[in-house]
RNA sequence: GGGCGGUUAGCUCAGCUGGUUAGAGCGCCUCGCUUACACCGAGGAAGUCGGGGGUUCGAGUCCCUCACCGCCCACCA
């Protein structure tokens, strides 16, 4: 598909033009670092970007679109810079999230986990993800993600499975994986333990009950009806598991009671009163009941004091056999009953509302119950130490750097990682137990041949029914996808990665795990840079969520405005790590920008001088035939290259789009093309000059298309295809070379800036003077000698853009004042102009404008003079600044004089 | 209870290591179908840079402090 100028419609229609482009990239095989169409220098340092594999079950939301856009932008620029680029696509099996989704589907069908059983449930899961999988992959293609599809990986495929088994086996051998009974976060809805990160502290108004425990009479061994100790609790049902009461050692109120015994009601258990510093004497009664099996703090306290740990909750959060009299009751029903029973005994002292944080399951929103379970844990301290070393040494840099503090804090206070999940969808823990309780961990897919302790045959061993936390396999991603544990070519070439890009919300879930496991197993950190993007919020700053109904579907955005528009919208006006509010207006900005570029290109293509063949090979503009306008366009394009490069180096993509928007729209289109129009239609110019003008435009446009391609790949690819190419250009922009900044011409840029200001001034004057913008007016000018050449060179453009005809240049001020009395005065950088007004004389609007300008100038002049008069400033400010102040003062003096002259007429 | 971020034009955001007159887009107002574009062009209005101190010749930019908003971490039952 080659677009000829006459084929280009007036408006860019994304739906029409984006279609087919992705397929062309695919057909050209340019996504893979070693693809057939790659133009990379094989010796250049590879650019490897690591993306979080999206969950296989969910439709992609704007956050995914943002991730894909940023990563694609980075990859495309690196590719154009000639580096072999690896961006490996993948999907995560997301065990708990996937099961949650499937369970709900099953529930609607009247089925459940239990009714299907493990095997059929998993079959059903595979069937389900086969359907969602294609949808997910298609969405990434729609947004233009140039992923190396030949390497698509899934965290449940055999490569990952093998890496998981191997990693766990090694950790076990090294003593970094251990099995123990410990307090875990239990979700009664999901029927599994979850990590600390998956427990969401949720504010809630609960009740704080004060209850009385009776002291046991040391003589009789029976509870004393009158001697009591009051404790406060928000969870009365845990009374059934109480094995102690704690007070502060220095609390004189209870000093005499420490060492005494109280009788726990209902279960009729005698437990000690202990002293411990954890107790806050100002909270509640200053005495706290201790339930070691159902509370994190109490667990620690219980361990310190050797208290028994009595589990009273079953997996479904009902009361178990230990809860005498309440067995089988749901935890909240039990709470109600217990409160009633306490009241009946007269031991319920007080109940009052209490603001508290309650831990809820990130997935199901159920209230989490801490409880004891025997599970597998990863010792994180030595792993975290290696990860920290990488960030502290700067081998891995976090962008933006403020997240380094958060990282440090979390990594230095990290707790051991519970990796067991009582779920089915995921990697089964490769641990086998023999009837004698020996543990055998094996990396073999078929499991161990025998118990490695006692030699019992495999047939007598049973595998752990649990699976791994999803993030265990995700944590291996940077190397498991490259062939680990084998020592592969890929691993040597593409590990460690260059950049890991993701949202700051999964820094601990995922980034931390990759850093720990990568550093440990590979002996080297998995990536050199962590780029964290912010969250995409709705226009009111609210988090987007399906339940709130404020989500924007990326596919819908693409079909209305185009993938380029969506990408632009997501990148423009953002900065690393900062959240953004997404509004449809941003989408329109992107669409309009694509359209602007489209039409500018249409103009350039259509303005080709007849002496250049349609299929002409690209030529550099003839330097000898270039005028001021051409040199200005080239210099500004070079400035754009510099600025865009700087923005990319700074990881500031929002800045890159801002620069390009400004350079393309406000400079190239508004001035470059407008000035070029007069050149191209000027019969007085030589063909050689017109050709130079056109080739200059082509050069600039080509540069802009290349610079913009990483962010807006579709429209730039479509347009670039219609542009003349050099013989050594590839056929597709995606593999074309990233532009090198050409030479800048500071003097030309400065001179043209004055001319632009002059034209603006004339337009402004006539608008304020109430003269139609379309009317041609005589303009008399006085031009300082150093600007005469530029002025004359741009005369036709000035005439056209300022609607100035005749445009008379005078050599002395007397002449201009004499001939142009009564016109509108304009002052720009040393150029003085008088615009002949239809009804001569200084009109009221004109006077107001001049007075305003004079007022501004005078105010600034006063400021400049006082600065120069300030000895402190003159002594201490650097010479450069003082010099600037002098120049400024001189300019302002001249400007004030001229404005006064104009007003005096 | 710690920590981080934000507070700049009506809205969304830029303002790098302090340096002359604080910018952009959208929106708003006034013109305009000028042979790329009305998804457009020309012009314009609009900001005591959250408050208060301080450092400095000079502060939106650095320091202190307060306020409000948001987020993260944390064993007040």
JSON list of N, CA and C in Angstrom, two decimals, chain A residues 468-519:
[
{"chain": "A", "resi": 468, "resn": "UNK", "atom": "N", "xyz": [1.57, -22.84, 44.20]},
{"chain": "A", "resi": 468, "resn": "UNK", "atom": "CA", "xyz": [2.35, -21.64, 44.52]},
{"chain": "A", "resi": 468, "resn": "UNK", "atom": "C", "xyz": [1.55, -20.37, 44.32]},
{"chain": "A", "resi": 469, "resn": "UNK", "atom": "N", "xyz": [1.86, -19.39, 45.13]},
{"chain": "A", "resi": 469, "resn": "UNK", "atom": "CA", "xyz": [1.41, -18.02, 44.89]},
{"chain": "A", "resi": 469, "resn": "UNK", "atom": "C", "xyz": [1.78, -17.67, 43.45]},
{"chain": "A", "resi": 470, "resn": "UNK", "atom": "N", "xyz": [0.85, -17.03, 42.75]},
{"chain": "A", "resi": 470, "resn": "UNK", "atom": "CA", "xyz": [1.09, -16.65, 41.35]},
{"chain": "A", "resi": 470, "resn": "UNK", "atom": "C", "xyz": [2.41, -15.93, 41.15]},
{"chain": "A", "resi": 471, "resn": "UNK", "atom": "N", "xyz": [2.73, -15.08, 42.12]},
{"chain": "A", "resi": 471, "resn": "UNK", "atom": "CA", "xyz": [3.91, -14.23, 41.94]},
{"chain": "A", "resi": 471, "resn": "UNK", "atom": "C", "xyz": [5.21, -15.01, 42.03]},
{"chain": "A", "resi": 472, "resn": "UNK", "atom": "N", "xyz": [5.13, -16.26, 42.45]},
{"chain": "A", "resi": 472, "resn": "UNK", "atom": "CA", "xyz": [6.36, -17.05, 42.45]},
{"chain": "A", "resi": 472, "resn": "UNK", "atom": "C", "xyz": [6.80, -17.31, 41.01]},
{"chain": "A", "resi": 473, "resn": "UNK", "atom": "N", "xyz": [5.86, -17.72, 40.17]},
{"chain": "A", "resi": 473, "resn": "UNK", "atom": "CA", "xyz": [6.23, -17.95, 38.77]},
{"chain": "A", "resi": 473, "resn": "UNK", "atom": "C", "xyz": [6.49, -16.62, 38.04]},
{"chain": "A", "resi": 474, "resn": "UNK", "atom": "N", "xyz": [5.72, -15.59, 38.40]},
{"chain": "A", "resi": 474, "resn": "UNK", "atom": "CA", "xyz": [5.95, -14.28, 37.76]},
{"chain": "A", "resi": 474, "resn": "UNK", "atom": "C", "xyz": [7.33, -13.75, 38.12]},
{"chain": "A", "resi": 475, "resn": "UNK", "atom": "N", "xyz": [7.77, -14.07, 39.31]},
{"chain": "A", "resi": 475, "resn": "UNK", "atom": "CA", "xyz": [9.06, -13.58, 39.77]},
{"chain": "A", "resi": 475, "resn": "UNK", "atom": "C", "xyz": [10.22, -14.16, 38.99]},
{"chain": "A", "resi": 476, "resn": "UNK", "atom": "N", "xyz": [9.97, -15.28, 38.33]},
{"chain": "A", "resi": 476, "resn": "UNK", "atom": "CA", "xyz": [11.03, -15.94, 37.55]},
{"chain": "A", "resi": 476, "resn": "UNK", "atom": "C", "xyz": [11.02, -15.47, 36.09]},
{"chain": "A", "resi": 477, "resn": "UNK", "atom": "N", "xyz": [10.02, -14.66, 35.78]},
{"chain": "A", "resi": 477, "resn": "UNK", "atom": "CA", "xyz": [9.74, -14.29, 34.38]},
{"chain": "A", "resi": 477, "resn": "UNK", "atom": "C", "xyz": [10.96, -13.82, 33.58]},
{"chain": "A", "resi": 478, "resn": "UNK", "atom": "N", "xyz": [11.77, -12.90, 34.09]},
{"chain": "A", "resi": 478, "resn": "UNK", "atom": "CA", "xyz": [12.86, -12.37, 33.26]},
{"chain": "A", "resi": 478, "resn": "UNK", "atom": "C", "xyz": [13.85, -13.42, 32.78]},
{"chain": "A", "resi": 479, "resn": "UNK", "atom": "N", "xyz": [13.92, -14.55, 33.48]},
{"chain": "A", "resi": 479, "resn": "UNK", "atom": "CA", "xyz": [14.87, -15.56, 33.00]},
{"chain": "A", "resi": 479, "resn": "UNK", "atom": "C", "xyz": [14.19, -16.87, 32.62]},
{"chain": "A", "resi": 480, "resn": "UNK", "atom": "N", "xyz": [13.03, -17.14, 33.22]},
{"chain": "A", "resi": 480, "resn": "UNK", "atom": "CA", "xyz": [12.35, -18.39, 32.85]},
{"chain": "A", "resi": 480, "resn": "UNK", "atom": "C", "xyz": [11.91, -18.33, 31.38]},
{"chain": "A", "resi": 481, "resn": "UNK", "atom": "N", "xyz": [11.68, -17.12, 30.89]},
{"chain": "A", "resi": 481, "resn": "UNK", "atom": "CA", "xyz": [11.24, -16.99, 29.50]},
{"chain": "A", "resi": 481, "resn": "UNK", "atom": "C", "xyz": [12.40, -17.09, 28.52]},
{"chain": "A", "resi": 482, "resn": "UNK", "atom": "N", "xyz": [13.61, -17.10, 29.04]},
{"chain": "A", "resi": 482, "resn": "UNK", "atom": "CA", "xyz": [14.77, -17.16, 28.16]},
{"chain": "A", "resi": 482, "resn": "UNK", "atom": "C", "xyz": [15.46, -18.53, 28.22]},
{"chain": "A", "resi": 483, "resn": "UNK", "atom": "N", "xyz": [14.76, -19.50, 28.81]},
{"chain": "A", "resi": 483, "resn": "UNK", "atom": "CA", "xyz": [15.29, -20.84, 28.77]},
{"chain": "A", "resi": 483, "resn": "UNK", "atom": "C", "xyz": [15.83, -21.39, 30.07]},
{"chain": "A", "resi": 484, "resn": "UNK", "atom": "N", "xyz": [15.94, -20.52, 31.10]},
{"chain": "A", "resi": 484, "resn": "UNK", "atom": "CA", "xyz": [16.44, -21.00, 32.39]},
{"chain": "A", "resi": 484, "resn": "UNK", "atom": "C", "xyz": [15.59, -22.18, 32.84]},
{"chain": "A", "resi": 485, "resn": "UNK", "atom": "N", "xyz": [16.13, -23.21, 33.46]},
{"chain": "A", "resi": 485, "resn": "UNK", "atom": "CA", "xyz": [17.48, -23.32, 34.04]},
{"chain": "A", "resi": 485, "resn": "UNK", "atom": "C", "xyz": [18.58, -23.73, 33.06]},
{"chain": "A", "resi": 486, "resn": "UNK", "atom": "N", "xyz": [18.26, -23.90, 31.80]},
{"chain": "A", "resi": 486, "resn": "UNK", "atom": "CA", "xyz": [19.35, -24.22, 30.87]},
{"chain": "A", "resi": 486, "resn": "UNK", "atom": "C", "xyz": [20.18, -22.96, 30.63]},
{"chain": "A", "resi": 487, "resn": "UNK", "atom": "N", "xyz": [21.42, -23.16, 30.32]},
{"chain": "A", "resi": 487, "resn": "UNK", "atom": "CA", "xyz": [22.29, -22.03, 30.01]},
{"chain": "A", "resi": 487, "resn": "UNK", "atom": "C", "xyz": [22.19, -21.76, 28.52]},
{"chain": "A", "resi": 488, "resn": "UNK", "atom": "N", "xyz": [21.22, -20.94, 28.16]},
{"chain": "A", "resi": 488, "resn": "UNK", "atom": "CA", "xyz": [20.95, -20.76, 26.73]},
{"chain": "A", "resi": 488, "resn": "UNK", "atom": "C", "xyz": [21.61, -19.52, 26.17]},
{"chain": "A", "resi": 489, "resn": "UNK", "atom": "N", "xyz": [21.68, -19.50, 24.86]},
{"chain": "A", "resi": 489, "resn": "UNK", "atom": "CA", "xyz": [22.18, -18.35, 24.12]},
{"chain": "A", "resi": 489, "resn": "UNK", "atom": "C", "xyz": [21.35, -17.11, 24.46]},
{"chain": "A", "resi": 490, "resn": "UNK", "atom": "N", "xyz": [20.03, -17.29, 24.48]},
{"chain": "A", "resi": 490, "resn": "UNK", "atom": "CA", "xyz": [19.12, -16.18, 24.79]},
{"chain": "A", "resi": 490, "resn": "UNK", "atom": "C", "xyz": [19.42, -15.59, 26.16]},
{"chain": "A", "resi": 491, "resn": "UNK", "atom": "N", "xyz": [19.62, -16.46, 27.10]},
{"chain": "A", "resi": 491, "resn": "UNK", "atom": "CA", "xyz": [19.88, -16.03, 28.46]},
{"chain": "A", "resi": 491, "resn": "UNK", "atom": "C", "xyz": [21.15, -15.18, 28.53]},
{"chain": "A", "resi": 492, "resn": "UNK", "atom": "N", "xyz": [22.15, -15.64, 27.85]},
{"chain": "A", "resi": 492, "resn": "UNK", "atom": "CA", "xyz": [23.41, -14.91, 27.86]},
{"chain": "A", "resi": 492, "resn": "UNK", "atom": "C", "xyz": [23.29, -13.57, 27.14]},
{"chain": "A", "resi": 493, "resn": "UNK", "atom": "N", "xyz": [22.46, -13.55, 26.11]},
{"chain": "A", "resi": 493, "resn": "UNK", "atom": "CA", "xyz": [22.35, -12.34, 25.31]},
{"chain": "A", "resi": 493, "resn": "UNK", "atom": "C", "xyz": [21.35, -11.33, 25.89]},
{"chain": "A", "resi": 494, "resn": "UNK", "atom": "N", "xyz": [20.26, -11.83, 26.44]},
{"chain": "A", "resi": 494, "resn": "UNK", "atom": "CA", "xyz": [19.17, -10.91, 26.81]},
{"chain": "A", "resi": 494, "resn": "UNK", "atom": "C", "xyz": [18.95, -10.78, 28.32]},
{"chain": "A", "resi": 495, "resn": "UNK", "atom": "N", "xyz": [19.79, -11.34, 29.12]},
{"chain": "A", "resi": 495, "resn": "UNK", "atom": "CA", "xyz": [19.69, -11.15, 30.56]},
{"chain": "A", "resi": 495, "resn": "UNK", "atom": "C", "xyz": [20.97, -10.47, 31.01]},
{"chain": "A", "resi": 496, "resn": "UNK", "atom": "N", "xyz": [20.88, -9.46, 31.86]},
{"chain": "A", "resi": 496, "resn": "UNK", "atom": "CA", "xyz": [19.68, -8.81, 32.39]},
{"chain": "A", "resi": 496, "resn": "UNK", "atom": "C", "xyz": [19.01, -7.90, 31.36]},
{"chain": "A", "resi": 497, "resn": "UNK", "atom": "N", "xyz": [17.75, -7.60, 31.61]},
{"chain": "A", "resi": 497, "resn": "UNK", "atom": "CA", "xyz": [17.02, -6.71, 30.72]},
{"chain": "A", "resi": 497, "resn": "UNK", "atom": "C", "xyz": [17.43, -5.27, 30.92]},
{"chain": "A", "resi": 498, "resn": "UNK", "atom": "N", "xyz": [17.05, -4.44, 29.96]},
{"chain": "A", "resi": 498, "resn": "UNK", "atom": "CA", "xyz": [17.40, -3.02, 30.04]},
{"chain": "A", "resi": 498, "resn": "UNK", "atom": "C", "xyz": [16.42, -2.28, 30.95]},
{"chain": "A", "resi": 499, "resn": "UNK", "atom": "N", "xyz": [15.14, -2.47, 30.68]},
{"chain": "A", "resi": 499, "resn": "UNK", "atom": "CA", "xyz": [14.12, -1.74, 31.41]},
{"chain": "A", "resi": 499, "resn": "UNK", "atom": "C", "xyz": [12.99, -2.66, 31.82]},
{"chain": "A", "resi": 500, "resn": "UNK", "atom": "N", "xyz": [12.51, -2.47, 33.03]},
{"chain": "A", "resi": 500, "resn": "UNK", "atom": "CA", "xyz": [11.33, -3.16, 33.51]},
{"chain": "A", "resi": 500, "resn": "UNK", "atom": "C", "xyz": [10.30, -2.08, 33.69]},
{"chain": "A", "resi": 501, "resn": "UNK", "atom": "N", "xyz": [9.21, -2.18, 32.96]},
{"chain": "A", "resi": 501, "resn": "UNK", "atom": "CA", "xyz": [8.22, -1.10, 33.00]},
{"chain": "A", "resi": 501, "resn": "UNK", "atom": "C", "xyz": [6.92, -1.62, 33.58]},
{"chain": "A", "resi": 502, "resn": "UNK", "atom": "N", "xyz": [6.41, -0.91, 34.57]},
{"chain": "A", "resi": 502, "resn": "UNK", "atom": "CA", "xyz": [5.13, -1.33, 35.15]},
{"chain": "A", "resi": 502, "resn": "UNK", "atom": "C", "xyz": [4.56, -0.22, 36.02]},
{"chain": "A", "resi": 503, "resn": "UNK", "atom": "N", "xyz": [3.35, -0.46, 36.54]},
{"chain": "A", "resi": 503, "resn": "UNK", "atom": "CA", "xyz": [2.73, 0.54, 37.42]},
{"chain": "A", "resi": 503, "resn": "UNK", "atom": "C", "xyz": [3.31, 0.44, 38.82]},
{"chain": "A", "resi": 504, "resn": "UNK", "atom": "N", "xyz": [3.35, 1.57, 39.52]},
{"chain": "A", "resi": 504, "resn": "UNK", "atom": "CA", "xyz": [3.96, 1.53, 40.84]},
{"chain": "A", "resi": 504, "resn": "UNK", "atom": "C", "xyz": [3.17, 0.68, 41.82]},
{"chain": "A", "resi": 505, "resn": "UNK", "atom": "N", "xyz": [1.94, 0.34, 41.47]},
{"chain": "A", "resi": 505, "resn": "UNK", "atom": "CA", "xyz": [1.12, -0.42, 42.40]},
{"chain": "A", "resi": 505, "resn": "UNK", "atom": "C", "xyz": [1.56, -1.87, 42.54]},
{"chain": "A", "resi": 506, "resn": "UNK", "atom": "N", "xyz": [2.40, -2.37, 41.62]},
{"chain": "A", "resi": 506, "resn": "UNK", "atom": "CA", "xyz": [2.84, -3.75, 41.82]},
{"chain": "A", "resi": 506, "resn": "UNK", "atom": "C", "xyz": [4.34, -3.85, 42.06]},
{"chain": "A", "resi": 507, "resn": "UNK", "atom": "N", "xyz": [4.89, -2.76, 42.58]},
{"chain": "A", "resi": 507, "resn": "UNK", "atom": "CA", "xyz": [6.32, -2.75, 42.87]},
{"chain": "A", "resi": 507, "resn": "UNK", "atom": "C", "xyz": [6.71, -3.86, 43.85]},
{"chain": "A", "resi": 508, "resn": "UNK", "atom": "N", "xyz": [5.87, -4.09, 44.87]},
{"chain": "A", "resi": 508, "resn": "UNK", "atom": "CA", "xyz": [6.21, -5.12, 45.84]},
{"chain": "A", "resi": 508, "resn": "UNK", "atom": "C", "xyz": [5.81, -6.51, 45.36]},
{"chain": "A", "resi": 509, "resn": "UNK", "atom": "N", "xyz": [4.61, -6.59, 44.77]},
{"chain": "A", "resi": 509, "resn": "UNK", "atom": "CA", "xyz": [4.12, -7.88, 44.29]},
{"chain": "A", "resi": 509, "resn": "UNK", "atom": "C", "xyz": [5.11, -8.50, 43.32]},
{"chain": "A", "resi": 510, "resn": "UNK", "atom": "N", "xyz": [5.48, -7.69, 42.34]},
{"chain": "A", "resi": 510, "resn": "UNK", "atom": "CA", "xyz": [6.17, -8.26, 41.20]},
{"chain": "A", "resi": 510, "resn": "UNK", "atom": "C", "xyz": [7.62, -7.83, 41.08]},
{"chain": "A", "resi": 511, "resn": "UNK", "atom": "N", "xyz": [7.86, -6.53, 41.10]},
{"chain": "A", "resi": 511, "resn": "UNK", "atom": "CA", "xyz": [9.22, -6.03, 40.92]},
{"chain": "A", "resi": 511, "resn": "UNK", "atom": "C", "xyz": [10.13, -6.60, 42.00]},
{"chain": "A", "resi": 512, "resn": "UNK", "atom": "N", "xyz": [9.67, -6.55, 43.24]},
{"chain": "A", "resi": 512, "resn": "UNK", "atom": "CA", "xyz": [10.49, -7.04, 44.35]},
{"chain": "A", "resi": 512, "resn": "UNK", "atom": "C", "xyz": [10.79, -8.52, 44.19]},
{"chain": "A", "resi": 513, "resn": "UNK", "atom": "N", "xyz": [9.80, -9.29, 43.80]},
{"chain": "A", "resi": 513, "resn": "UNK", "atom": "CA", "xyz": [10.02, -10.74, 43.65]},
{"chain": "A", "resi": 513, "resn": "UNK", "atom": "C", "xyz": [10.99, -11.04, 42.52]},
{"chain": "A", "resi": 514, "resn": "UNK", "atom": "N", "xyz": [10.85, -10.31, 41.42]},
{"chain": "A", "resi": 514, "resn": "UNK", "atom": "CA", "xyz": [11.78, -10.52, 40.30]},
{"chain": "A", "resi": 514, "resn": "UNK", "atom": "C", "xyz": [13.20, -10.16, 40.71]},
{"chain": "A", "resi": 515, "resn": "UNK", "atom": "N", "xyz": [13.32, -9.06, 41.42]},
{"chain": "A", "resi": 515, "resn": "UNK", "atom": "CA", "xyz": [14.65, -8.62, 41.84]},
{"chain": "A", "resi": 515, "resn": "UNK", "atom": "C", "xyz": [15.29, -9.64, 42.78]},
{"chain": "A", "resi": 516, "resn": "UNK", "atom": "N", "xyz": [14.48, -10.16, 43.69]},
{"chain": "A", "resi": 516, "resn": "UNK", "atom": "CA", "xyz": [15.03, -11.11, 44.65]},
{"chain": "A", "resi": 516, "resn": "UNK", "atom": "C", "xyz": [15.40, -12.42, 43.96]},
{"chain": "A", "resi": 517, "resn": "UNK", "atom": "N", "xyz": [14.46, -12.97, 43.21]},
{"chain": "A", "resi": 517, "resn": "UNK", "atom": "CA", "xyz": [14.71, -14.27, 42.59]},
{"chain": "A", "resi": 517, "resn": "UNK", "atom": "C", "xyz": [15.73, -14.18, 41.47]},
{"chain": "A", "resi": 518, "resn": "UNK", "atom": "N", "xyz": [15.68, -13.09, 40.71]},
{"chain": "A", "resi": 518, "resn": "UNK", "atom": "CA", "xyz": [16.63, -12.92, 39.61]},
{"chain": "A", "resi": 518, "resn": "UNK", "atom": "C", "xyz": [18.05, -12.78, 40.15]},
{"chain": "A", "resi": 519, "resn": "UNK", "atom": "N", "xyz": [18.21, -11.92, 41.14]},
{"chain": "A", "resi": 519, "resn": "UNK", "atom": "CA", "xyz": [19.54, -11.71, 41.69]},
{"chain": "A", "resi": 519, "resn": "UNK", "atom": "C", "xyz": [20.08, -13.02, 42.28]}
]
